Each structure stands twice: as structure tokens, then as C-alpha cells.
């Protein structure tokens, strides 16, 4: 039978039923019980269920449980007072109609009886409210802990995948640290970040199997990469895309544009105290496809070549192998403390 009753209604019935049973026990042992009092107590029990259910409706309607703790406390006090007065007023009306405790009716005025009844109801409504809030507080924390465990398991899984990855391990660990910081603070953003990191790792592992991919696919990876870096740099990193839509289907070497963006972050933005910007541009110029990464920073060839040698050399080698000398890569300083990396590749006719 009970399996068809929700946990909430089961607690309501058991809680108010227990309160009624205890009240009947004390009244019975005092020898003051009569049929009118029993009916009044039963009505009060049903009224308690109705009143607290109404209060629960308001809690959900105004999304009280999703508000900050200080706001929840404010609503807790206000709702307890309002529904205690409502409970007390209706209970007093029921007692008056049922003729319960006539001596009390003669002794106190209507206003005072309602006040006393509301005051007596205050602890009932207050305890109900407290239990309800505590239950949801514990449930919310439990769900957050489960989410945290799931996210940490996913993060560990991603850490294992980095062994096969061609991505800079420093970026991987920075991204994982950022995700860990978000797990408790913003689980939804942490989930998106894990998806973004998974996309990058997946593309990195597939890079060995493909000579080229459509630019659109490469841009998706770059956007995921920059979204992860923006978690770390926050307002210090400004990102711009200037993409000619006609170039989106052009084949480009996989992870090559991402490598240039990664170098721009590591050796450009990362060294700027106040951060900077990155602009990714794709255009057709003189029957060639130009991919440009422009970023804040200063390119010092003697120093930067030793630090970024693998990335630059691998880019040059891949272009030579794929295009037999028909492609070019260059990196140099521009005005206003900016660096430009440029890849120039032949246009491929798309059928």
C-alpha cells in the first residue's frame, strides 16, 4: 500500500498522525476527553496537513530553496509567521463551532484566543518548516557530492587519455585544475568544460589518422580550447574570430591552428600582466588560404624559438610534407606589441 504513496505524503500523514495520537494520549490520561474534542483534534490534524501543503506550494512557487541562504532564512521566518496565524485563526474557528472548551471561550476575547492559538501553532509550523528545509538541504548536498564524485571520475578518465594526447600537458593540467575548482562552485559549467576537453583530446588522437579536416571542424576545437583557457584567464583573455564563411569548408591540417593558438596563449597572453587578446582570422588572398593568429605579446626570435621550437618546427614540417613546398608558415612582431602567426596554403577546389 505504502509504495503507492510518495515520500512527502507518507511523512505528512505519519507526522501529523503522530502529533494527534500524542495529544489524544495526554488528554485521555487527564480524563478531559470528549467526542467534540476528538473531532476538533482530527480537524486540526487535517488542517495542519492542508496548511503545511499550502506552505510547501509557496516554497516551490517562489523557488525559495534555490535562493541564497540569507534569503531562505527570511522566507522561512515570514512563511512560518503567516501560516501560524492562518492555522491559529482557522483552528480557533473550528473550536468555536465544535464548542470545545467553553470556559476558554468565555474567559478570553476572540482576538486573544486567535493570538494564543497562533502562538501555540508557531512551534508546530516552525518545526515542520525546519524539518522540510533540513531535508532538502541534506538532499541537495548529497546530490552535489554525487555530482562531484562523477565529475572527478570523468576528470581522472581524461587524465589517462592525456598519455596519448598531442596537446601540451601543461594545458591539460591547467584545464583539469580549472574544472576541479568549478566542480563544487558551478557543476553545470564543469560538465561543459569536460565535454570541451574531451572534444580536444578526441581530435588530437584522431589527428594521426587524417591528413586534413574542414576548417569548420578545426575551428570548433579552437573554440573549445579557448573556452577552457578563458576559465583560467577570465577577463584577462579577449577572443575574436574573423572568419570568411567561404573558407569554412577548406581542408586544413588537423590541430595545426589549435597549436598556433596554444603557442599564442603560452608565450603571449600568459606573459602579459593584464592579459590580452587573440584574434583568429581565415581569408582567401591571391588564390591562397591564409590562417592568421594575432595575439598580444612580443616575439623574441632567439628566445621564443628555443621555447616554442617543437610547435613551430612541427608546423613547418607538416606543411612541407602535405603541400610539397607550396605552403608557408611565418611568425613575426607587429605594431602595438602584437604577434602574428600566419599559415598560407593552396586553395583546394571543393566539389
GROMACS .gro file of C-alpha atoms in nm:
model
  351
    1UNK     CA    1   0.000   0.000   0.000
    2UNK     CA    2   0.267   0.249   0.110
    3UNK     CA    3   0.469   0.201  -0.209
    4UNK     CA    4   0.198   0.395  -0.397
    5UNK     CA    5   0.229   0.693  -0.158
    6UNK     CA    6   0.504   0.947  -0.220
    7UNK     CA    7   0.765   1.001   0.049
    8UNK     CA    8   0.630   1.351   0.111
    9UNK     CA    9   0.270   1.241   0.176
   10UNK     CA   10   0.384   0.947   0.385
   11UNK     CA   11   0.582   1.185   0.609
   12UNK     CA   12   0.285   1.424   0.626
   13UNK     CA   13   0.042   1.152   0.735
   14UNK     CA   14   0.283   0.992   0.983
   15UNK     CA   15   0.393   1.326   1.129
   16UNK     CA   16   0.051   1.479   1.185
   17UNK     CA   17  -0.096   1.140   1.282
   18UNK     CA   18   0.172   1.102   1.550
   19UNK     CA   19   0.101   1.454   1.678
   20UNK     CA   20  -0.270   1.370   1.704
   21UNK     CA   21  -0.202   1.040   1.881
   22UNK     CA   22   0.024   1.209   2.139
   23UNK     CA   23  -0.237   1.481   2.201
   24UNK     CA   24  -0.513   1.223   2.248
   25UNK     CA   25  -0.295   1.026   2.486
   26UNK     CA   26  -0.230   1.323   2.716
   27UNK     CA   27  -0.593   1.437   2.707
   28UNK     CA   28  -0.713   1.081   2.774
   29UNK     CA   29  -0.482   1.040   3.075
   30UNK     CA   30  -0.609   1.371   3.216
   31UNK     CA   31  -0.969   1.249   3.188
   32UNK     CA   32  -1.086   1.552   2.987
   33UNK     CA   33  -1.152   1.378   2.656
   34UNK     CA   34  -1.491   1.402   2.484
   35UNK     CA   35  -1.627   1.350   2.133
   36UNK     CA   36  -1.617   1.722   2.045
   37UNK     CA   37  -1.252   1.746   2.140
   38UNK     CA   38  -1.167   1.435   1.938
   39UNK     CA   39  -1.343   1.577   1.632
   40UNK     CA   40  -1.171   1.913   1.683
   41UNK     CA   41  -0.832   1.743   1.709
   42UNK     CA   42  -0.894   1.538   1.395
   43UNK     CA   43  -0.995   1.853   1.204
   44UNK     CA   44  -0.683   2.031   1.335
   45UNK     CA   45  -0.469   1.742   1.213
   46UNK     CA   46  -0.625   1.758   0.865
   47UNK     CA   47  -0.593   2.136   0.874
   48UNK     CA   48  -0.224   2.102   0.961
   49UNK     CA   49  -0.170   1.884   0.656
   50UNK     CA   50  -0.356   2.134   0.437
   51UNK     CA   51  -0.179   2.443   0.578
   52UNK     CA   52   0.171   2.295   0.550
   53UNK     CA   53   0.097   2.168   0.199
   54UNK     CA   54  -0.002   2.523   0.103
   55UNK     CA   55   0.322   2.649   0.255
   56UNK     CA   56   0.516   2.390   0.055
   57UNK     CA   57   0.341   2.515  -0.260
   58UNK     CA   58   0.460   2.871  -0.190
   59UNK     CA   59   0.814   2.747  -0.120
   60UNK     CA   60   0.826   2.581  -0.464
   61UNK     CA   61   0.636   2.859  -0.644
   62UNK     CA   62   0.886   3.123  -0.531
   63UNK     CA   63   1.185   2.883  -0.569
   64UNK     CA   64   1.285   2.955  -0.211
   65UNK     CA   65   1.518   2.654  -0.191
   66UNK     CA   66   1.723   2.788  -0.485
   67UNK     CA   67   1.781   3.128  -0.325
   68UNK     CA   68   2.086   3.227  -0.114
   69UNK     CA   69   2.084   3.105   0.247
   70UNK     CA   70   2.011   3.455   0.382
   71UNK     CA   71   1.702   3.483   0.158
   72UNK     CA   72   1.591   3.133   0.257
   73UNK     CA   73   1.607   3.234   0.624
   74UNK     CA   74   1.396   3.542   0.551
   75UNK     CA   75   1.130   3.333   0.373
   76UNK     CA   76   1.145   3.072   0.649
   77UNK     CA   77   1.056   3.329   0.915
   78UNK     CA   78   0.788   3.507   0.709
   79UNK     CA   79   0.614   3.188   0.595
   80UNK     CA   80   0.623   3.043   0.945
   81UNK     CA   81   0.458   3.354   1.092
   82UNK     CA   82   0.193   3.387   0.818
   83UNK     CA   83   0.087   3.023   0.820
   84UNK     CA   84   0.096   3.004   1.201
   85UNK     CA   85  -0.156   3.289   1.217
   86UNK     CA   86  -0.365   3.121   0.947
   87UNK     CA   87  -0.351   2.787   1.130
   88UNK     CA   88  -0.435   2.951   1.463
   89UNK     CA   89  -0.727   3.150   1.324
   90UNK     CA   90  -0.890   2.853   1.150
   91UNK     CA   91  -0.829   2.624   1.449
   92UNK     CA   92  -0.998   2.875   1.677
   93UNK     CA   93  -1.296   2.893   1.442
   94UNK     CA   94  -1.323   2.512   1.443
   95UNK     CA   95  -1.312   2.502   1.825
   96UNK     CA   96  -1.579   2.770   1.843
   97UNK     CA   97  -1.811   2.580   1.607
   98UNK     CA   98  -1.746   2.246   1.780
   99UNK     CA   99  -1.796   2.400   2.124
  100UNK     CA  100  -1.464   2.274   2.254
  101UNK     CA  101  -1.351   2.421   2.590
  102UNK     CA  102  -1.643   2.662   2.653
  103UNK     CA  103  -1.466   2.803   2.962
  104UNK     CA  104  -1.190   2.933   2.739
  105UNK     CA  105  -1.444   3.092   2.503
  106UNK     CA  106  -1.589   3.290   2.794
  107UNK     CA  107  -1.254   3.374   2.953
  108UNK     CA  108  -1.078   3.532   2.652
  109UNK     CA  109  -1.180   3.767   2.375
  110UNK     CA  110  -1.180   3.646   2.014
  111UNK     CA  111  -0.862   3.840   1.931
  112UNK     CA  112  -0.676   3.699   2.229
  113UNK     CA  113  -0.789   3.344   2.155
  114UNK     CA  114  -0.664   3.377   1.796
  115UNK     CA  115  -0.335   3.520   1.925
  116UNK     CA  116  -0.288   3.235   2.175
  117UNK     CA  117  -0.386   2.973   1.920
  118UNK     CA  118  -0.148   3.123   1.661
  119UNK     CA  119   0.131   3.132   1.918
  120UNK     CA  120   0.069   2.765   2.002
  121UNK     CA  121   0.069   2.683   1.631
  122UNK     CA  122   0.400   2.862   1.583
  123UNK     CA  123   0.610   2.576   1.715
  124UNK     CA  124   0.423   2.319   1.503
  125UNK     CA  125   0.464   2.516   1.180
  126UNK     CA  126   0.819   2.614   1.274
  127UNK     CA  127   0.925   2.254   1.338
  128UNK     CA  128   0.759   2.139   1.013
  129UNK     CA  129   0.936   2.415   0.819
  130UNK     CA  130   1.270   2.337   0.984
  131UNK     CA  131   1.243   1.965   0.904
  132UNK     CA  132   1.142   2.042   0.545
  133UNK     CA  133   1.435   2.281   0.492
  134UNK     CA  134   1.685   2.048   0.659
  135UNK     CA  135   1.569   1.755   0.447
  136UNK     CA  136   1.615   1.948   0.123
  137UNK     CA  137   1.946   2.095   0.242
  138UNK     CA  138   2.081   1.745   0.311
  139UNK     CA  139   1.940   1.612  -0.018
  140UNK     CA  140   2.095   1.899  -0.216
  141UNK     CA  141   2.434   1.843  -0.054
  142UNK     CA  142   2.409   1.470  -0.119
  143UNK     CA  143   2.332   1.527  -0.488
  144UNK     CA  144   2.618   1.778  -0.515
  145UNK     CA  145   2.856   1.523  -0.360
  146UNK     CA  146   2.741   1.259  -0.610
  147UNK     CA  147   2.789   1.510  -0.895
  148UNK     CA  148   3.133   1.590  -0.758
  149UNK     CA  149   3.230   1.222  -0.747
  150UNK     CA  150   3.103   1.167  -1.102
  151UNK     CA  151   3.290   1.472  -1.232
  152UNK     CA  152   3.611   1.370  -1.053
  153UNK     CA  153   3.582   1.022  -1.206
  154UNK     CA  154   3.545   1.180  -1.550
  155UNK     CA  155   3.844   1.406  -1.483
  156UNK     CA  156   4.058   1.103  -1.387
  157UNK     CA  157   3.948   0.930  -1.706
  158UNK     CA  158   4.054   1.235  -1.906
  159UNK     CA  159   4.389   1.242  -1.728
  160UNK     CA  160   4.457   0.889  -1.854
  161UNK     CA  161   4.376   0.999  -2.209
  162UNK     CA  162   4.644   1.269  -2.197
  163UNK     CA  163   4.906   0.995  -2.225
  164UNK     CA  164   4.804   0.951  -2.590
  165UNK     CA  165   4.741   1.320  -2.650
  166UNK     CA  166   4.950   1.556  -2.861
  167UNK     CA  167   4.823   1.855  -2.662
  168UNK     CA  168   5.064   2.042  -2.436
  169UNK     CA  169   5.040   1.862  -2.097
  170UNK     CA  170   5.059   2.196  -1.915
  171UNK     CA  171   4.733   2.299  -2.081
  172UNK     CA  172   4.573   1.966  -1.985
  173UNK     CA  173   4.663   2.001  -1.621
  174UNK     CA  174   4.564   2.369  -1.611
  175UNK     CA  175   4.228   2.276  -1.761
  176UNK     CA  176   4.179   1.991  -1.513
  177UNK     CA  177   4.262   2.221  -1.222
  178UNK     CA  178   4.010   2.476  -1.350
  179UNK     CA  179   3.747   2.203  -1.383
  180UNK     CA  180   3.816   2.080  -1.031
  181UNK     CA  181   3.768   2.434  -0.899
  182UNK     CA  182   3.430   2.450  -1.076
  183UNK     CA  183   3.303   2.110  -0.961
  184UNK     CA  184   3.153   2.249  -0.638
  185UNK     CA  185   3.106   2.610  -0.744
  186UNK     CA  186   2.941   2.555  -1.083
  187UNK     CA  187   2.878   2.186  -1.169
  188UNK     CA  188   2.699   2.273  -1.494
  189UNK     CA  189   2.998   2.473  -1.626
  190UNK     CA  190   3.229   2.194  -1.510
  191UNK     CA  191   3.030   1.944  -1.718
  192UNK     CA  192   3.058   2.167  -2.025
  193UNK     CA  193   3.431   2.208  -1.964
  194UNK     CA  194   3.477   1.830  -1.951
  195UNK     CA  195   3.292   1.800  -2.281
  196UNK     CA  196   3.515   2.069  -2.435
  197UNK     CA  197   3.829   1.898  -2.310
  198UNK     CA  198   3.704   1.560  -2.436
  199UNK     CA  199   3.648   1.710  -2.782
  200UNK     CA  200   4.003   1.842  -2.792
  201UNK     CA  201   4.156   1.513  -2.679
  202UNK     CA  202   3.943   1.315  -2.923
  203UNK     CA  203   4.052   1.537  -3.212
  204UNK     CA  204   4.414   1.515  -3.102
  205UNK     CA  205   4.406   1.135  -3.106
  206UNK     CA  206   4.233   1.131  -3.444
  207UNK     CA  207   4.486   1.374  -3.592
  208UNK     CA  208   4.724   1.087  -3.677
  209UNK     CA  209   4.455   0.922  -3.890
  210UNK     CA  210   4.368   1.225  -4.105
  211UNK     CA  211   4.579   1.447  -4.328
  212UNK     CA  212   4.324   1.730  -4.336
  213UNK     CA  213   3.990   1.828  -4.186
  214UNK     CA  214   3.741   2.102  -4.283
  215UNK     CA  215   3.829   2.437  -4.130
  216UNK     CA  216   3.491   2.442  -3.951
  217UNK     CA  217   3.589   2.128  -3.759
  218UNK     CA  218   3.925   2.275  -3.665
  219UNK     CA  219   3.757   2.598  -3.551
  220UNK     CA  220   3.524   2.402  -3.323
  221UNK     CA  221   3.829   2.258  -3.146
  222UNK     CA  222   3.992   2.600  -3.122
  223UNK     CA  223   3.674   2.743  -2.969
  224UNK     CA  224   3.662   2.461  -2.713
  225UNK     CA  225   4.028   2.521  -2.632
  226UNK     CA  226   3.980   2.895  -2.585
  227UNK     CA  227   3.667   2.840  -2.375
  228UNK     CA  228   3.877   2.630  -2.136
  229UNK     CA  229   4.155   2.889  -2.127
  230UNK     CA  230   3.902   3.163  -2.052
  231UNK     CA  231   3.810   2.976  -1.734
  232UNK     CA  232   4.170   3.027  -1.622
  233UNK     CA  233   4.234   3.379  -1.753
  234UNK     CA  234   3.876   3.509  -1.707
  235UNK     CA  235   3.867   3.879  -1.807
  236UNK     CA  236   4.238   3.876  -1.896
  237UNK     CA  237   4.168   3.695  -2.223
  238UNK     CA  238   3.966   3.853  -2.504
  239UNK     CA  239   3.886   3.632  -2.804
  240UNK     CA  240   3.785   3.741  -3.154
  241UNK     CA  241   3.705   3.540  -3.466
  242UNK     CA  242   3.720   3.693  -3.813
  243UNK     CA  243   3.628   3.406  -4.043
  244UNK     CA  244   3.534   3.435  -4.409
  245UNK     CA  245   3.241   3.194  -4.443
  246UNK     CA  246   3.370   3.085  -4.786
  247UNK     CA  247   3.674   2.930  -4.616
  248UNK     CA  248   3.484   2.707  -4.370
  249UNK     CA  249   3.490   2.401  -4.596
  250UNK     CA  250   3.855   2.437  -4.693
  251UNK     CA  251   4.070   2.143  -4.577
  252UNK     CA  252   4.340   2.228  -4.323
  253UNK     CA  253   4.589   2.010  -4.131
  254UNK     CA  254   4.420   1.889  -3.809
  255UNK     CA  255   4.527   2.054  -3.481
  256UNK     CA  256   4.761   2.294  -3.664
  257UNK     CA  257   4.553   2.606  -3.598
  258UNK     CA  258   4.500   2.489  -3.241
  259UNK     CA  259   4.878   2.459  -3.196
  260UNK     CA  260   4.926   2.821  -3.304
  261UNK     CA  261   4.654   2.938  -3.067
  262UNK     CA  262   4.812   2.737  -2.786
  263UNK     CA  263   5.150   2.899  -2.853
  264UNK     CA  264   4.983   3.241  -2.854
  265UNK     CA  265   4.839   3.171  -2.509
  266UNK     CA  266   5.156   3.023  -2.363
  267UNK     CA  267   5.410   3.271  -2.499
  268UNK     CA  268   5.190   3.576  -2.549
  269UNK     CA  269   4.889   3.617  -2.320
  270UNK     CA  270   5.044   3.422  -2.033
  271UNK     CA  271   5.336   3.665  -2.015
  272UNK     CA  272   5.119   3.977  -2.011
  273UNK     CA  273   5.040   4.106  -1.663
  274UNK     CA  274   4.696   4.230  -1.769
  275UNK     CA  275   4.635   3.958  -2.025
  276UNK     CA  276   4.548   4.044  -2.381
  277UNK     CA  277   4.359   3.936  -2.690
  278UNK     CA  278   4.366   3.665  -2.953
  279UNK     CA  279   4.219   3.708  -3.300
  280UNK     CA  280   4.176   3.408  -3.528
  281UNK     CA  281   4.132   3.502  -3.894
  282UNK     CA  282   4.066   3.300  -4.208
  283UNK     CA  283   4.060   3.461  -4.555
  284UNK     CA  284   4.132   3.394  -4.921
  285UNK     CA  285   4.418   3.608  -5.056
  286UNK     CA  286   4.566   3.578  -5.407
  287UNK     CA  287   4.448   3.222  -5.467
  288UNK     CA  288   4.575   3.112  -5.129
  289UNK     CA  289   4.406   3.034  -4.800
  290UNK     CA  290   4.552   3.237  -4.514
  291UNK     CA  291   4.507   3.137  -4.149
  292UNK     CA  292   4.622   3.401  -3.902
  293UNK     CA  293   4.653   3.408  -3.525
  294UNK     CA  294   4.716   3.757  -3.390
  295UNK     CA  295   4.781   3.799  -3.019
  296UNK     CA  296   4.913   4.039  -2.758
  297UNK     CA  297   5.282   3.994  -2.684
  298UNK     CA  298   5.634   4.032  -2.818
  299UNK     CA  299   5.806   3.773  -3.035
  300UNK     CA  300   6.174   3.743  -2.950
  301UNK     CA  301   6.302   3.501  -3.208
  302UNK     CA  302   6.614   3.378  -3.026
  303UNK     CA  303   6.428   3.315  -2.702
  304UNK     CA  304   6.091   3.210  -2.841
  305UNK     CA  305   6.236   2.968  -3.095
  306UNK     CA  306   6.403   2.770  -2.818
  307UNK     CA  307   6.083   2.766  -2.611
  308UNK     CA  308   5.836   2.700  -2.890
  309UNK     CA  309   6.072   2.510  -3.121
  310UNK     CA  310   5.870   2.188  -3.127
  311UNK     CA  311   5.543   2.361  -3.214
  312UNK     CA  312   5.692   2.580  -3.486
  313UNK     CA  313   5.913   2.308  -3.633
  314UNK     CA  314   5.628   2.054  -3.640
  315UNK     CA  315   5.406   2.310  -3.815
  316UNK     CA  316   5.670   2.380  -4.080
  317UNK     CA  317   5.745   2.009  -4.130
  318UNK     CA  318   5.379   1.914  -4.168
  319UNK     CA  319   5.320   2.190  -4.422
  320UNK     CA  320   5.623   2.079  -4.625
  321UNK     CA  321   5.510   1.717  -4.627
  322UNK     CA  322   5.146   1.792  -4.711
  323UNK     CA  323   5.196   2.061  -4.974
  324UNK     CA  324   5.546   1.986  -5.113
  325UNK     CA  325   5.676   2.338  -5.058
  326UNK     CA  326   5.360   2.513  -5.181
  327UNK     CA  327   5.261   2.620  -4.828
  328UNK     CA  328   5.432   2.862  -4.595
  329UNK     CA  329   5.442   2.945  -4.225
  330UNK     CA  330   5.572   3.264  -4.065
  331UNK     CA  331   5.565   3.434  -3.727
  332UNK     CA  332   5.673   3.792  -3.656
  333UNK     CA  333   5.613   4.103  -3.448
  334UNK     CA  334   5.360   4.367  -3.549
  335UNK     CA  335   5.287   4.715  -3.417
  336UNK     CA  336   5.144   4.784  -3.070
  337UNK     CA  337   5.300   4.479  -2.901
  338UNK     CA  338   5.124   4.218  -3.109
  339UNK     CA  339   5.249   3.898  -3.270
  340UNK     CA  340   5.116   3.745  -3.590
  341UNK     CA  341   5.141   3.378  -3.686
  342UNK     CA  342   5.040   3.306  -4.045
  343UNK     CA  343   4.983   2.986  -4.240
  344UNK     CA  344   4.949   3.017  -4.617
  345UNK     CA  345   4.822   2.709  -4.801
  346UNK     CA  346   4.696   2.648  -5.154
  347UNK     CA  347   4.321   2.671  -5.208
  348UNK     CA  348   4.159   2.333  -5.262
  349UNK     CA  349   3.871   2.320  -5.503
  350UNK     CA  350   3.560   2.191  -5.324
  351UNK     CA  351   3.329   1.988  -5.547
   0.00000   0.00000   0.00000
